[in-house]
Amino acid sequence: MPLFIVHHRHSPESCLARDPATGVMLLNHLSRPNAARHGVLIKGEAVVQSSHSLFFIAEAADETVLQAFLAPLRQAGEVEVTAAMTCAAMVSSGGCDGRPVNVSAEALNPADACQDAIEAGLLIHSVNPLNGETSVPDLAGGAVMPNGRFYLRNHFDIPNLDGNNYRLSIGGLVERPLSLCMRELHNLQAESHVVTLECAGNGRSLFDPVVPGEAWGLGAVSTAEWTGVRLMEVIERAGLRPGAKELTFRGADSGVVEGHGAPVRFERGLSLNQISETDALLAYEMNGEPLSPPHGYPLRLIVPGWYAVASVKWLTEIIVTDKPCQAYYQVEKYWYHWVHNGHDERAPVKLMNVRALVSSPDERENLPRGETAIRGVAWSGAGSISRVEVSLNDGPWREARLVGARRRAAWQWWELITRLEETGPLTVRARATDTAGRTQPEHAAWNRLGYGNNSIHSVTAQVI
Ligand SMILES: Nc1nc2c(c(=O)[nH]1)N[C@H]1C(S)=C(S)[C@@H](COP(=O)(O)O)O[C@H]1N2
Ligand SMILES: [Mo]
């Protein structure tokens, strides 16, 4: 809804607040419930001391609605209404003299989505497309991440799909092409899995030399309980025809990318062999709530263990083929491109690397001497976490305690209780090993697009 700043002024002689009855009448009129009955959402109000002047910020469908609500204030003095916008809208429109972005009905208003993300506590990297990460200390907390604080990675505008008219189509090399509405999907047997998603670019900004792409810190990772239908359940209903080997997952979003004249869709592929090794889910709920539009409403794919690029949001089509998917985000992006002794080597981005993050202490945090808990999370796409070790001030690696359930595809809490005897800087490093025997390198191999950075995390606090 449009945003306005309201300024009301009256003369000292006719000060409304001086008369208790009028004062109370105004308080009630400006109360949030009463404003809401008039179609006005008051975001915050304040009176300038000793100046008989009141300001407030309000949302309303249009200025007429707001003006009608302001009648009691107009009777008492002057009212000035100024059109305004959120800081997020300002940035997304290209500056203070920009015009609000014209958003098509098919897309979510990027400024509104960004405002929600800011209020939930995400650190924003870009408004359009909307990308934001969680702060590393915020990764610690409940078993899952609150939905609003789950990092966001979008390549294009966020589709604003209507769940009531939505259909998932399954076609290509199948016996019975399907077109399923959400009710039909809800009627199939539901499963819930706690799964960690990590963006392949998480930690990219820590590569040296600098690589292009979204400059993620370490918070492009989160965990949620996803509820939906097993992907293979739906595929089996459609029935595979001979030769069927590969699936392409098509999202509703599209846009212009470098080197291509026509807009491309967000599409990714998996082979049936790869799918048989995961519990891939067609998810409609995240932590017990319907998916929010930025996280893929009404349906997304969740591929446990894989870097999150595989988990296609706003999934509208599954196409069964005999050949691997050739989509832009399959063949031109999401490839490791290493340079070893002057030779180029390439490999597709698949399973998440093993990795531990220290969530507590935070960088530059002051810690009192005495007993302290070093905490964090650890995960891997290739297995569950078998061990996390911690080194303090480059001392020997000490084994941390793994906390909570061992889940195959979700991060693992860990902690190490220790005594801090000496004041001064304390460097904490944590290194995870998974059940597949993989562990973390001191420095992950640099690659041209900055994927899979699982270098050992190091945090320096101060003991005081
Ligand atoms: N349709 C669609 N699906 C998508 C993307 C996208 O841009 N469009 N981004 C992918 C990438 S790179 C990541 S890291 C995850 C992010 O999921 P989230 O925004 O729910 O955290 O979604 C994946 N699925
Ligand atoms: Mo990603």
Coordinates of C-alpha atoms and ligand atoms in Angstrom, one line a residue:
M1 CA 0.0 0.0 0.0
P2 CA 1.2 3.6 -0.7
L3 CA 3.0 5.3 2.2
F4 CA 2.3 8.8 3.4
I5 CA 3.7 11.2 6.0
V6 CA 1.1 13.2 7.8
H7 CA 1.8 16.5 9.5
H8 CA -0.8 18.1 11.7
R9 CA -0.4 21.5 13.4
H10 CA -2.7 23.6 15.5
S11 CA -2.4 27.0 17.3
P12 CA -1.3 27.0 21.0
E13 CA -4.7 28.5 21.9
S14 CA -6.6 25.5 20.4
C15 CA -4.3 22.8 21.7
L16 CA -6.4 19.6 21.4
A17 CA -4.4 17.7 24.0
R18 CA -5.1 20.3 26.7
D19 CA -8.8 19.4 26.9
P20 CA -8.8 15.9 28.5
A21 CA -12.0 14.8 26.7
T22 CA -10.7 15.9 23.2
G23 CA -7.3 14.4 24.0
V24 CA -8.8 11.0 24.8
M25 CA -11.1 11.2 21.7
L26 CA -8.0 11.8 19.5
L27 CA -6.0 9.0 21.2
N28 CA -8.8 6.6 20.4
H29 CA -9.3 8.0 16.9
L30 CA -5.6 7.5 16.1
S31 CA -5.4 4.1 17.8
R32 CA -4.2 1.4 15.4
P33 CA -7.5 -0.6 15.6
N34 CA -9.6 2.4 14.8
A35 CA -7.3 3.5 12.0
A36 CA -7.5 0.0 10.6
R37 CA -11.3 0.3 10.6
H38 CA -10.8 3.3 8.4
G39 CA -8.4 1.4 6.1
V40 CA -5.4 3.2 7.4
L41 CA -2.3 1.5 8.9
I42 CA -0.4 3.8 11.2
K43 CA 3.3 2.9 11.3
G44 CA 4.5 5.3 14.0
E45 CA 3.6 8.7 15.4
A46 CA 5.3 11.4 17.4
V47 CA 4.5 14.9 18.7
V48 CA 7.2 17.5 18.5
Q49 CA 7.7 18.8 22.0
S50 CA 6.2 22.3 22.7
S51 CA 5.4 22.9 19.1
H52 CA 1.7 21.7 18.8
S53 CA 2.9 19.6 15.9
L54 CA 2.2 15.9 15.2
F55 CA 3.8 13.7 12.6
F56 CA 2.9 10.2 11.6
I57 CA 3.6 7.7 8.9
A58 CA 0.7 5.8 7.5
E59 CA -0.3 3.4 4.8
A60 CA -3.6 3.6 2.9
A61 CA -5.0 2.4 -0.4
D62 CA -4.9 6.0 -1.6
E63 CA -4.9 9.6 -0.3
T64 CA -8.7 10.0 -0.3
V65 CA -9.0 7.1 2.3
L66 CA -6.4 8.8 4.4
Q67 CA -7.9 12.3 4.1
A68 CA -11.3 11.0 5.3
F69 CA -9.7 9.5 8.3
L70 CA -7.9 12.8 9.1
A71 CA -11.2 14.9 9.4
P72 CA -11.0 15.3 13.2
L73 CA -7.4 16.7 12.9
R74 CA -8.4 19.0 10.1
Q75 CA -11.2 20.5 12.2
A76 CA -8.6 21.4 14.8
G77 CA -5.9 22.9 12.6
E78 CA -3.8 22.2 9.5
V79 CA -3.1 18.8 7.9
E80 CA -0.4 18.3 5.4
V81 CA -0.2 14.9 3.6
T82 CA 3.0 14.0 1.7
A83 CA 3.5 10.9 -0.5
A84 CA 6.4 8.9 0.7
M85 CA 8.1 5.5 0.2
T86 CA 10.1 3.1 2.1
C87 CA 13.9 3.2 1.9
A88 CA 13.8 -0.2 0.2
A89 CA 11.4 1.3 -2.5
M90 CA 13.8 4.2 -2.9
V91 CA 16.8 2.0 -3.4
S92 CA 15.0 -0.3 -5.8
S93 CA 13.7 2.7 -7.9
G94 CA 17.3 3.9 -8.3
G95 CA 17.6 6.8 -5.8
C96 CA 15.7 9.6 -4.2
D97 CA 14.7 11.2 -7.5
G98 CA 13.8 7.8 -9.0
R99 CA 10.2 6.8 -9.8
P100 CA 8.7 3.7 -8.1
V101 CA 9.4 0.6 -10.1
N102 CA 6.5 -0.5 -12.3
V103 CA 5.9 -4.0 -11.2
S104 CA 3.9 -6.3 -13.4
A105 CA 1.0 -8.1 -11.8
E106 CA 2.9 -11.4 -12.2
A107 CA 5.7 -10.3 -9.9
L108 CA 5.9 -9.5 -6.2
N109 CA 6.7 -5.9 -5.5
P110 CA 10.5 -6.1 -4.9
A111 CA 10.5 -3.2 -2.5
D112 CA 7.8 -4.8 -0.3
A113 CA 9.6 -8.1 -0.3
C114 CA 12.8 -6.4 0.6
Q115 CA 11.2 -4.4 3.4
D116 CA 9.9 -7.6 4.9
A117 CA 13.4 -9.2 4.6
I118 CA 15.0 -6.2 6.3
E119 CA 12.5 -6.2 9.1
A120 CA 13.1 -10.0 9.7
G121 CA 16.8 -9.2 10.1
L122 CA 18.4 -10.2 6.7
L123 CA 21.5 -8.4 5.5
I124 CA 20.5 -7.3 2.0
H125 CA 22.9 -7.8 -0.9
S126 CA 20.6 -6.6 -3.7
V127 CA 17.0 -5.4 -3.9
N128 CA 16.3 -6.4 -7.5
P129 CA 16.6 -9.4 -7.7
L130 CA 16.2 -9.8 -3.9
N131 CA 19.2 -11.4 -2.3
G132 CA 19.9 -11.4 1.5
E133 CA 21.8 -13.5 4.0
T134 CA 21.5 -14.3 7.7
S135 CA 24.1 -13.0 10.0
V136 CA 26.3 -15.9 11.3
P137 CA 25.5 -15.4 15.0
D138 CA 21.8 -15.6 14.0
L139 CA 22.4 -19.1 12.6
A140 CA 22.5 -20.3 16.2
G141 CA 19.1 -20.6 17.8
G142 CA 16.3 -23.0 17.3
A143 CA 16.6 -26.3 15.4
V144 CA 15.4 -24.6 12.3
M145 CA 15.6 -21.0 11.0
P146 CA 12.5 -18.8 11.4
N147 CA 11.1 -18.4 7.8
G148 CA 11.6 -14.7 7.6
R149 CA 15.3 -15.1 8.5
F150 CA 16.0 -17.8 6.0
Y151 CA 18.5 -16.4 3.4
L152 CA 17.0 -15.4 0.0
R153 CA 18.6 -16.1 -3.3
N154 CA 16.8 -15.0 -6.5
H155 CA 18.0 -14.6 -10.0
F156 CA 15.0 -12.7 -11.3
D157 CA 11.8 -11.0 -10.2
I158 CA 9.8 -13.0 -7.6
P159 CA 6.8 -14.6 -9.3
N160 CA 3.5 -13.8 -7.5
L161 CA 1.7 -17.1 -8.2
D162 CA -1.9 -17.7 -7.3
G163 CA -2.1 -21.0 -5.4
N164 CA -5.7 -21.5 -6.4
N165 CA -5.0 -21.5 -10.1
Y166 CA -1.6 -23.1 -9.9
R167 CA -0.9 -26.4 -11.7
L168 CA 2.2 -28.5 -11.8
S169 CA 2.6 -30.2 -15.2
I170 CA 4.5 -33.4 -15.7
G171 CA 5.2 -34.2 -19.3
G172 CA 7.8 -35.5 -21.8
L173 CA 8.7 -39.2 -21.8
V174 CA 5.8 -40.3 -19.5
E175 CA 2.9 -42.7 -19.9
R176 CA 0.3 -40.3 -18.5
P177 CA 1.1 -36.5 -18.6
L178 CA -0.2 -35.0 -15.4
S179 CA -1.4 -31.5 -14.4
L180 CA -1.9 -31.4 -10.7
C181 CA -3.5 -28.6 -8.7
M182 CA -2.4 -27.9 -5.1
R183 CA -5.5 -29.7 -3.7
E184 CA -4.4 -32.9 -5.5
L185 CA -0.9 -32.5 -4.2
H186 CA -2.1 -32.0 -0.7
N187 CA -4.2 -35.2 -1.1
L188 CA -1.1 -37.3 -1.7
Q189 CA 0.8 -38.7 1.2
A190 CA 2.8 -35.9 2.9
E191 CA 6.3 -36.2 4.3
S192 CA 8.4 -33.8 6.3
H193 CA 12.2 -33.5 6.2
V194 CA 14.6 -31.2 8.0
V195 CA 17.0 -30.0 5.3
T196 CA 19.8 -27.5 5.2
L197 CA 20.0 -25.4 2.0
E198 CA 23.3 -23.6 1.2
C199 CA 23.9 -21.4 -1.7
A200 CA 26.9 -22.6 -3.8
G201 CA 28.2 -19.0 -3.6
N202 CA 28.2 -18.9 0.2
G203 CA 31.5 -17.5 1.3
R204 CA 32.3 -16.2 -2.2
S205 CA 33.5 -12.8 -0.9
L206 CA 36.3 -14.6 1.0
F207 CA 37.9 -15.9 -2.1
D208 CA 41.1 -14.1 -3.0
P209 CA 41.5 -12.9 -5.8
V210 CA 38.0 -11.5 -5.9
V211 CA 35.5 -13.4 -8.1
P212 CA 32.4 -12.0 -9.8
G213 CA 28.8 -12.8 -8.6
E214 CA 26.8 -12.0 -5.5
A215 CA 29.4 -11.2 -2.8
W216 CA 28.0 -13.5 -0.1
G217 CA 29.5 -13.6 3.4
L218 CA 28.9 -16.8 5.3
G219 CA 25.2 -16.6 5.9
A220 CA 23.7 -17.9 2.7
V221 CA 22.8 -21.1 4.5
S222 CA 19.8 -22.1 6.6
T223 CA 17.7 -25.0 7.7
A224 CA 14.0 -25.6 7.6
E225 CA 11.5 -28.5 8.0
W226 CA 10.0 -28.9 4.5
T227 CA 6.7 -30.7 4.0
G228 CA 5.4 -32.0 0.7
V229 CA 5.2 -35.0 -1.5
R230 CA 8.0 -37.3 -2.6
L231 CA 9.1 -36.3 -6.1
M232 CA 9.2 -40.0 -7.1
E233 CA 5.7 -40.6 -5.9
V234 CA 4.5 -38.1 -8.5
I235 CA 6.8 -39.3 -11.2
E236 CA 5.6 -42.9 -10.7
R237 CA 2.0 -41.7 -11.0
A238 CA 2.9 -40.3 -14.4
G239 CA 4.8 -43.5 -15.3
L240 CA 8.1 -43.4 -17.2
R241 CA 8.4 -44.3 -20.8
P242 CA 11.3 -46.3 -22.2
G243 CA 14.4 -44.1 -22.6
A244 CA 13.4 -41.8 -19.8
K245 CA 16.7 -40.8 -18.0
E246 CA 16.6 -37.1 -17.0
L247 CA 14.3 -34.6 -15.5
T248 CA 14.2 -30.9 -16.1
F249 CA 12.6 -28.7 -13.4
R250 CA 11.2 -25.4 -14.7
G251 CA 10.5 -22.4 -12.4
A252 CA 8.0 -19.7 -13.2
D253 CA 10.7 -17.0 -13.1
S254 CA 12.6 -15.7 -16.1
G255 CA 14.8 -12.8 -17.1
V256 CA 17.6 -11.5 -19.3
V257 CA 21.1 -12.9 -18.8
E258 CA 24.4 -12.0 -20.2
G259 CA 25.1 -13.3 -23.7
H260 CA 21.5 -14.3 -24.5
G261 CA 19.1 -12.1 -26.5
A262 CA 15.9 -13.7 -25.3
P263 CA 14.9 -14.0 -21.6
V264 CA 15.8 -17.4 -20.0
R265 CA 13.7 -19.4 -17.6
F266 CA 15.2 -20.7 -14.3
E267 CA 15.6 -24.4 -15.0
R268 CA 17.7 -27.1 -13.6
G269 CA 18.1 -30.8 -14.3
L270 CA 18.7 -34.0 -12.4
S271 CA 19.1 -37.6 -13.7
L272 CA 16.9 -40.3 -12.4
N273 CA 20.0 -41.9 -10.9
Q274 CA 20.8 -38.7 -9.0
I275 CA 17.2 -38.5 -7.8
S276 CA 17.3 -42.1 -6.6
E277 CA 20.1 -41.2 -4.2
T278 CA 18.2 -38.3 -2.6
D279 CA 14.8 -38.0 -0.9
A280 CA 13.8 -35.2 -3.2
L281 CA 10.6 -33.5 -2.1
L282 CA 8.0 -31.4 -3.8
A283 CA 7.5 -29.0 -0.9
Y284 CA 4.6 -26.8 -0.2
E285 CA 5.3 -26.0 3.5
M286 CA 8.3 -24.5 5.3
N287 CA 8.4 -24.9 9.1
G288 CA 4.7 -25.7 9.1
E289 CA 3.6 -22.7 7.1
P290 CA 2.8 -22.4 3.4
L291 CA 5.9 -21.4 1.5
S292 CA 6.2 -17.6 1.3
P293 CA 6.3 -16.1 -2.2
P294 CA 10.1 -15.4 -2.0
H295 CA 10.8 -19.0 -1.0
G296 CA 8.9 -20.5 -3.9
Y297 CA 5.1 -20.4 -3.2
P298 CA 3.2 -22.5 -3.8
L299 CA 5.6 -25.4 -4.7
R300 CA 9.3 -25.9 -4.8
L301 CA 11.7 -28.8 -5.2
I302 CA 13.9 -29.6 -2.3
V303 CA 17.0 -31.8 -3.1
P304 CA 18.6 -32.8 0.2
G305 CA 22.4 -32.7 0.2
W306 CA 22.8 -30.7 -3.0
Y307 CA 23.8 -27.1 -3.2
A308 CA 20.5 -25.2 -3.1
V309 CA 20.6 -24.2 -6.8
A310 CA 19.0 -27.6 -7.4
S311 CA 16.0 -26.8 -5.3
V312 CA 14.0 -25.0 -7.9
K313 CA 11.4 -22.6 -6.5
W314 CA 8.0 -21.7 -8.1
L315 CA 8.1 -25.1 -9.8
T316 CA 5.6 -25.2 -12.6
E317 CA 6.8 -28.0 -14.9
I318 CA 8.7 -31.3 -14.8
I319 CA 9.8 -32.5 -18.2
V320 CA 11.1 -36.1 -18.5
T321 CA 13.7 -36.6 -21.3
D322 CA 16.4 -38.9 -22.5
K323 CA 19.1 -36.2 -22.6
P324 CA 20.5 -34.1 -19.8
C325 CA 19.1 -30.6 -19.3
Q326 CA 20.8 -27.9 -21.3
A327 CA 19.4 -24.9 -19.5
Y328 CA 21.5 -21.8 -18.9
Y329 CA 21.8 -22.4 -15.1
Q330 CA 22.8 -26.0 -15.8
V331 CA 25.5 -25.6 -18.4
E332 CA 26.8 -22.0 -18.2
K333 CA 26.7 -21.4 -14.4
Y334 CA 27.2 -23.6 -11.4
W335 CA 30.4 -25.2 -12.6
Y336 CA 33.6 -25.2 -10.7
H337 CA 36.2 -23.8 -12.9
W338 CA 39.6 -24.4 -11.3
V339 CA 43.0 -23.4 -12.7
H340 CA 45.6 -26.1 -11.7
N341 CA 49.1 -25.4 -12.9
G342 CA 47.9 -23.4 -15.8
H343 CA 45.4 -26.1 -16.8
D344 CA 41.6 -25.5 -16.7
E345 CA 39.5 -28.1 -14.9
R346 CA 35.8 -28.1 -14.7
A347 CA 33.2 -30.0 -12.7
P348 CA 29.5 -29.3 -12.1
V349 CA 28.3 -28.0 -8.7
K350 CA 26.5 -30.9 -6.9
L351 CA 26.7 -31.9 -3.3
M352 CA 27.4 -29.4 -0.6
N353 CA 30.9 -29.5 0.8
V354 CA 31.5 -30.3 4.4
R355 CA 31.7 -27.2 6.5
A356 CA 31.5 -25.9 10.1
L357 CA 30.7 -22.3 11.1
V358 CA 31.4 -20.7 14.5
S359 CA 28.3 -18.8 15.5
S360 CA 29.5 -17.9 19.0
P361 CA 31.7 -16.0 19.8
D362 CA 31.1 -13.5 17.1
E363 CA 33.9 -11.6 15.4
R364 CA 35.2 -8.9 17.9
E365 CA 32.9 -10.1 20.7
N366 CA 34.1 -9.4 24.2
L367 CA 34.2 -12.6 26.3
P368 CA 34.7 -12.5 30.1
R369 CA 37.4 -14.8 31.5
G370 CA 36.3 -18.1 32.9
E371 CA 34.0 -20.7 31.5
T372 CA 32.7 -20.1 28.0
A373 CA 30.8 -22.1 25.3
I374 CA 32.1 -22.1 21.8
R375 CA 29.2 -23.0 19.5
G376 CA 28.2 -23.4 15.9
V377 CA 26.7 -25.5 13.1
A378 CA 28.2 -28.0 10.7
W379 CA 26.8 -29.8 7.7
S380 CA 27.7 -31.8 4.6
G381 CA 25.9 -32.9 1.5
A382 CA 27.7 -36.3 1.5
G383 CA 26.7 -37.6 4.9
S384 CA 26.0 -36.6 8.4
I385 CA 28.7 -34.9 10.5
S386 CA 30.9 -37.3 12.4
R387 CA 33.2 -34.9 14.1
V388 CA 33.8 -31.2 14.7
E389 CA 37.1 -30.0 16.1
V390 CA 38.0 -26.6 17.5
S391 CA 41.4 -24.9 17.8
L392 CA 41.9 -21.9 20.0
N393 CA 44.8 -19.5 19.2
D394 CA 46.3 -22.1 16.8
G395 CA 46.5 -24.7 19.6
P396 CA 45.8 -28.4 19.2
W397 CA 42.4 -29.5 17.6
R398 CA 40.0 -30.4 20.4
E399 CA 36.8 -32.4 19.7
A400 CA 33.6 -30.6 20.2
R401 CA 30.4 -32.2 21.4
L402 CA 27.7 -32.8 18.7
V403 CA 24.4 -31.6 20.1
G404 CA 20.9 -32.9 19.1
A405 CA 19.8 -35.5 16.5
R406 CA 22.1 -36.7 13.7
R407 CA 20.2 -36.0 10.5
R408 CA 21.5 -36.9 7.1
A409 CA 20.6 -33.7 5.4
A410 CA 20.4 -31.1 8.1
W411 CA 23.0 -29.2 10.0
Q412 CA 24.4 -30.4 13.3
W413 CA 24.8 -28.2 16.3
W414 CA 28.1 -28.5 18.2
E415 CA 29.7 -26.9 21.2
L416 CA 32.9 -26.9 23.2
I417 CA 32.9 -25.7 26.8
T418 CA 36.3 -24.3 27.7
R419 CA 37.9 -22.1 30.3
L420 CA 39.5 -18.8 29.1
E421 CA 42.3 -17.9 31.5
E422 CA 44.2 -15.2 29.7
T423 CA 42.9 -11.8 28.4
G424 CA 43.7 -10.7 24.9
P425 CA 42.7 -11.9 21.4
L426 CA 41.1 -15.3 21.0
T427 CA 41.1 -16.9 17.6
V428 CA 38.6 -19.7 17.3
R429 CA 38.7 -22.1 14.3
A430 CA 36.3 -25.0 13.7
R431 CA 36.7 -27.9 11.3
A432 CA 34.1 -30.5 10.4
T433 CA 34.4 -34.1 9.1
D434 CA 31.5 -36.0 7.6
T435 CA 30.7 -39.7 7.7
A436 CA 32.0 -40.0 4.1
G437 CA 35.4 -39.1 5.5
R438 CA 35.6 -35.6 3.9
T439 CA 37.0 -32.7 5.9
Q440 CA 37.7 -29.1 5.4
P441 CA 40.8 -27.6 3.7
E442 CA 42.6 -24.6 5.2
H443 CA 41.9 -22.8 2.0
A444 CA 39.3 -24.1 -0.5
A445 CA 40.4 -24.2 -4.1
W446 CA 39.8 -20.9 -5.8
N447 CA 37.5 -21.2 -8.8
R448 CA 36.4 -18.6 -11.4
L449 CA 32.8 -18.3 -10.3
G450 CA 33.5 -18.6 -6.6
Y451 CA 31.6 -21.8 -5.6
G452 CA 31.9 -24.2 -2.8
N453 CA 34.1 -22.2 -0.5
N454 CA 34.5 -24.4 2.6
S455 CA 37.8 -23.0 4.0
I456 CA 38.1 -23.4 7.7
H457 CA 36.1 -20.7 9.5
S458 CA 38.1 -18.5 11.8
V459 CA 36.7 -15.9 14.3
T460 CA 38.6 -13.6 16.5
A461 CA 37.1 -12.4 19.8
Q462 CA 38.6 -10.6 22.8
V463 CA 38.9 -12.1 26.2
I464 CA 38.5 -9.2 28.8
Ligands
LIG1 N1 13.0 -20.7 -9.7 C1 14.1 -20.5 -9.0 N2 14.6 -21.4 -8.1 C2 15.7 -21.2 -7.5 C3 16.4 -20.0 -7.6 C4 15.9 -19.0 -8.6 O1 16.5 -17.9 -8.8 N3 14.8 -19.3 -9.2 N4 17.6 -19.8 -7.0 C5 18.3 -21.0 -6.5 C6 19.4 -20.8 -5.7 S1 20.9 -20.4 -6.4 C7 19.3 -20.9 -4.3 S2 20.7 -20.7 -3.3 C8 18.1 -21.3 -3.7 C9 17.7 -20.3 -2.6 O2 16.5 -20.6 -2.0 P1 15.9 -19.6 -0.9 O3 15.7 -18.3 -1.6 O4 14.6 -20.2 -0.5 O5 16.8 -19.6 0.3 O6 17.0 -21.4 -4.6 C10 17.3 -21.9 -5.8 N5 16.1 -22.1 -6.6
MO2 MO 22.5 -20.3 -4.8

